[in-house]
Amino acid sequence: MTNADGSQPRPRRRAPAGAAVLREDVTEAIRAAVFEELAAVGYARMSIEGIARRAGVGKTAVYRRWRSKLHLVLDIVSAIAVQGLPAPDTGSLEGDLRLLYEVTARALRHPVASQIIPDLQAEAARNPEIAELMQKALREGQEGVALKIVAAAERRGEIRTGVDGELALDLISGPLYWRSVVIRSPKPPKGYLAALARATAGALRAL
């Protein structure tokens, strides 16, 4: 068959398939399955096969998005660390800190999170790669929010400019993480988060 001008027609290109088109609903189903699988069996026993079965997809659908279960878990941890925390803008340092603590405390008390985080910490103690990537993922999320709070407080004149960012991050993130994740205390008593925000704001002013 030839064209009207006598030339040979070009072969039609097939639409890309497989990895070229990643459906968002499948991606979200896999992410949800990771949380469920981690909570059910832990990181060590978790497998791509189990995740795929729980998500109702084939293993290839998982491997198209992540090359290993480690990268899958750390990608999700990183996304939560960055997107799961607010960038508070209440108009005051103490108000920003209190809002951050309220949201973080609720997230850390979630049944799935309370199972997953200690499990990943245990794996990080045995696996340097997990330790490095998990630290990077969590730190980037916490650091981004903490530095925004500090920068806003500097602009409002609540704290001096040029405070030590590393020390500020430790002051903001350390106490609640210690209470909720390390010693795994139950829900903070009434007034605790407000008192923590007040104390942290005072510490940042003293820097």
GROMACS .gro file of C-alpha atoms in nm:
model
  207
    1MET     CA    1   0.000   0.000   0.000
    2THR     CA    2   0.137   0.343  -0.093
    3ASN     CA    3   0.048   0.702  -0.017
    4ALA     CA    4  -0.112   0.931  -0.273
    5ASP     CA    5   0.233   1.067  -0.367
    6GLY     CA    6   0.368   0.717  -0.424
    7SER     CA    7   0.578   0.700  -0.107
    8GLN     CA    8   0.560   0.415   0.139
    9PRO     CA    9   0.358   0.487   0.455
   10ARG     CA   10   0.549   0.506   0.782
   11PRO     CA   11   0.470   0.232   1.030
   12ARG     CA   12   0.237   0.348   1.305
   13ARG     CA   13   0.392   0.369   1.650
   14ARG     CA   14   0.223   0.175   1.924
   15ALA     CA   15   0.123   0.364   2.234
   16PRO     CA   16   0.369   0.304   2.518
   17ALA     CA   17   0.260   0.045   2.768
   18GLY     CA   18   0.376  -0.098   3.100
   19ALA     CA   19   0.628   0.120   3.280
   20ALA     CA   20   0.561   0.415   3.049
   21VAL     CA   21   0.217   0.466   3.203
   22LEU     CA   22   0.190   0.441   3.580
   23ARG     CA   23  -0.166   0.464   3.703
   24GLU     CA   24  -0.198   0.675   4.015
   25ASP     CA   25  -0.471   0.457   4.165
   26VAL     CA   26  -0.239   0.157   4.146
   27THR     CA   27   0.043   0.356   4.306
   28GLU     CA   28  -0.184   0.459   4.592
   29ALA     CA   29  -0.306   0.102   4.640
   30ILE     CA   30   0.055  -0.014   4.670
   31ARG     CA   31   0.137   0.258   4.922
   32ALA     CA   32  -0.162   0.163   5.135
   33ALA     CA   33  -0.062  -0.203   5.113
   34VAL     CA   34   0.289  -0.121   5.238
   35PHE     CA   35   0.150   0.029   5.560
   36GLU     CA   36  -0.078  -0.269   5.615
   37GLU     CA   37   0.198  -0.521   5.543
   38LEU     CA   38   0.450  -0.345   5.768
   39ALA     CA   39   0.200  -0.334   6.053
   40ALA     CA   40   0.107  -0.698   6.001
   41VAL     CA   41   0.445  -0.869   5.955
   42GLY     CA   42   0.719  -0.608   6.009
   43TYR     CA   43   0.994  -0.497   5.774
   44ALA     CA   44   1.209  -0.812   5.796
   45ARG     CA   45   0.925  -1.043   5.687
   46MET     CA   46   0.768  -0.799   5.444
   47SER     CA   47   0.800  -0.896   5.078
   48ILE     CA   48   0.718  -0.748   4.741
   49GLU     CA   49   0.495  -1.051   4.683
   50GLY     CA   50   0.297  -0.980   4.999
   51ILE     CA   51   0.261  -0.612   4.913
   52ALA     CA   52   0.144  -0.691   4.561
   53ARG     CA   53  -0.106  -0.950   4.686
   54ARG     CA   54  -0.248  -0.707   4.943
   55ALA     CA   55  -0.270  -0.429   4.682
   56GLY     CA   56  -0.436  -0.659   4.428
   57VAL     CA   57  -0.166  -0.606   4.165
   58GLY     CA   58   0.117  -0.806   4.011
   59LYS     CA   59   0.477  -0.787   4.136
   60THR     CA   60   0.579  -0.610   3.817
   61ALA     CA   61   0.352  -0.317   3.907
   62VAL     CA   62   0.555  -0.269   4.227
   63TYR     CA   63   0.894  -0.311   4.059
   64ARG     CA   64   0.802  -0.057   3.792
   65ARG     CA   65   0.781   0.204   4.067
   66TRP     CA   66   1.044   0.091   4.321
   67ARG     CA   67   1.342  -0.139   4.268
   68SER     CA   68   1.334  -0.295   4.617
   69LYS     CA   69   1.127  -0.306   4.934
   70LEU     CA   70   1.384  -0.085   5.104
   71HIS     CA   71   1.343   0.192   4.848
   72LEU     CA   72   0.967   0.149   4.856
   73VAL     CA   73   0.946   0.190   5.234
   74LEU     CA   74   1.192   0.479   5.248
   75ASP     CA   75   1.015   0.662   4.966
   76ILE     CA   76   0.691   0.643   5.161
   77VAL     CA   77   0.858   0.743   5.489
   78SER     CA   78   1.015   1.040   5.313
   79ALA     CA   79   0.684   1.148   5.160
   80ILE     CA   80   0.510   1.133   5.495
   81ALA     CA   81   0.790   1.321   5.666
   82VAL     CA   82   0.769   1.602   5.414
   83GLN     CA   83   0.395   1.616   5.345
   84GLY     CA   84   0.249   1.494   5.672
   85LEU     CA   85   0.358   1.793   5.878
   86PRO     CA   86   0.212   2.139   5.849
   87ALA     CA   87   0.406   2.458   5.791
   88PRO     CA   88   0.229   2.649   6.072
   89ASP     CA   89   0.147   3.018   6.035
   90THR     CA   90  -0.048   3.112   6.346
   91GLY     CA   91   0.122   3.446   6.394
   92SER     CA   92   0.334   3.351   6.695
   93LEU     CA   93   0.624   3.120   6.771
   94GLU     CA   94   0.442   2.947   7.055
   95GLY     CA   95   0.130   2.903   6.844
   96ASP     CA   96   0.328   2.756   6.554
   97LEU     CA   97   0.500   2.511   6.786
   98ARG     CA   98   0.178   2.404   6.952
   99LEU     CA   99   0.010   2.334   6.617
  100LEU     CA  100   0.312   2.135   6.503
  101TYR     CA  101   0.312   1.931   6.823
  102GLU     CA  102  -0.060   1.861   6.806
  103VAL     CA  103  -0.042   1.728   6.451
  104THR     CA  104   0.278   1.531   6.515
  105ALA     CA  105   0.147   1.376   6.837
  106ARG     CA  106  -0.169   1.255   6.660
  107ALA     CA  107   0.037   1.108   6.375
  108LEU     CA  108   0.275   0.926   6.610
  109ARG     CA  109  -0.015   0.777   6.808
  110HIS     CA  110  -0.173   0.628   6.497
  111PRO     CA  111  -0.183   0.248   6.543
  112VAL     CA  112  -0.001   0.180   6.217
  113ALA     CA  113   0.269   0.443   6.278
  114SER     CA  114   0.322   0.322   6.634
  115GLN     CA  115   0.403  -0.025   6.496
  116ILE     CA  116   0.601   0.074   6.189
  117ILE     CA  117   0.839   0.332   6.339
  118PRO     CA  118   0.986   0.109   6.614
  119ASP     CA  119   1.019  -0.175   6.364
  120LEU     CA  120   1.211   0.042   6.118
  121GLN     CA  121   1.429   0.170   6.402
  122ALA     CA  122   1.519  -0.186   6.492
  123GLU     CA  123   1.604  -0.264   6.131
  124ALA     CA  124   1.812   0.055   6.107
  125ALA     CA  125   2.023  -0.064   6.401
  126ARG     CA  126   2.111  -0.375   6.199
  127ASN     CA  127   2.131  -0.227   5.850
  128PRO     CA  128   2.351   0.081   5.787
  129GLU     CA  129   2.179   0.153   5.456
  130ILE     CA  130   1.837   0.166   5.620
  131ALA     CA  131   1.980   0.380   5.901
  132GLU     CA  132   2.132   0.632   5.662
  133LEU     CA  133   1.835   0.661   5.429
  134MET     CA  134   1.577   0.667   5.708
  135GLN     CA  135   1.769   0.938   5.893
  136LYS     CA  136   1.790   1.144   5.575
  137ALA     CA  137   1.421   1.103   5.495
  138LEU     CA  138   1.297   1.191   5.843
  139ARG     CA  139   1.547   1.468   5.898
  140GLU     CA  140   1.462   1.646   5.576
  141GLY     CA  141   1.093   1.656   5.665
  142GLN     CA  142   1.144   1.772   6.023
  143GLU     CA  143   1.416   2.018   5.929
  144GLY     CA  144   1.207   2.183   5.661
  145VAL     CA  145   0.919   2.254   5.899
  146ALA     CA  146   1.138   2.352   6.193
  147LEU     CA  147   1.343   2.600   5.992
  148LYS     CA  148   1.024   2.760   5.857
  149ILE     CA  149   0.902   2.810   6.213
  150VAL     CA  150   1.238   2.961   6.313
  151ALA     CA  151   1.250   3.186   6.006
  152ALA     CA  152   0.898   3.316   6.074
  153ALA     CA  153   0.987   3.386   6.436
  154GLU     CA  154   1.298   3.576   6.324
  155ARG     CA  155   1.091   3.790   6.086
  156ARG     CA  156   0.846   3.872   6.367
  157GLY     CA  157   1.134   3.963   6.598
  158GLU     CA  158   1.045   3.690   6.850
  159ILE     CA  159   1.396   3.543   6.841
  160ARG     CA  160   1.729   3.682   6.730
  161THR     CA  161   1.838   3.634   6.372
  162GLY     CA  162   2.095   3.373   6.285
  163VAL     CA  163   2.018   3.118   6.555
  164ASP     CA  164   2.191   2.780   6.530
  165GLY     CA  165   1.965   2.576   6.298
  166GLU     CA  166   2.094   2.240   6.423
  167LEU     CA  167   2.029   2.328   6.786
  168ALA     CA  168   1.689   2.474   6.700
  169LEU     CA  169   1.592   2.153   6.521
  170ASP     CA  170   1.695   1.944   6.822
  171LEU     CA  171   1.496   2.164   7.060
  172ILE     CA  172   1.184   2.156   6.843
  173SER     CA  173   1.182   1.789   6.742
  174GLY     CA  174   1.358   1.612   7.028
  175PRO     CA  175   1.121   1.616   7.327
  176LEU     CA  176   0.806   1.487   7.157
  177TYR     CA  177   0.998   1.227   6.960
  178TRP     CA  178   1.161   1.103   7.279
  179ARG     CA  179   0.827   1.074   7.458
  180SER     CA  180   0.626   0.924   7.173
  181VAL     CA  181   0.876   0.703   6.992
  182VAL     CA  182   1.165   0.617   7.224
  183ILE     CA  183   0.990   0.553   7.556
  184ARG     CA  184   0.649   0.515   7.386
  185SER     CA  185   0.444   0.696   7.648
  186PRO     CA  186   0.066   0.701   7.609
  187LYS     CA  187  -0.129   1.006   7.501
  188PRO     CA  188   0.022   1.320   7.658
  189PRO     CA  189  -0.170   1.451   7.959
  190LYS     CA  190  -0.394   1.753   7.926
  191GLY     CA  191  -0.191   2.070   7.886
  192TYR     CA  192   0.135   1.890   7.805
  193LEU     CA  193   0.163   2.002   7.440
  194ALA     CA  194   0.086   2.363   7.531
  195ALA     CA  195   0.349   2.351   7.806
  196LEU     CA  196   0.600   2.194   7.567
  197ALA     CA  197   0.537   2.464   7.307
  198ARG     CA  198   0.581   2.734   7.572
  199ALA     CA  199   0.904   2.580   7.702
  200THR     CA  200   1.046   2.527   7.353
  201ALA     CA  201   0.966   2.885   7.253
  202GLY     CA  202   1.146   3.006   7.565
  203ALA     CA  203   1.448   2.791   7.482
  204LEU     CA  204   1.462   2.925   7.125
  205ARG     CA  205   1.448   3.282   7.255
  206ALA     CA  206   1.746   3.204   7.476
  207LEU     CA  207   1.966   3.090   7.187
   0.00000   0.00000   0.00000
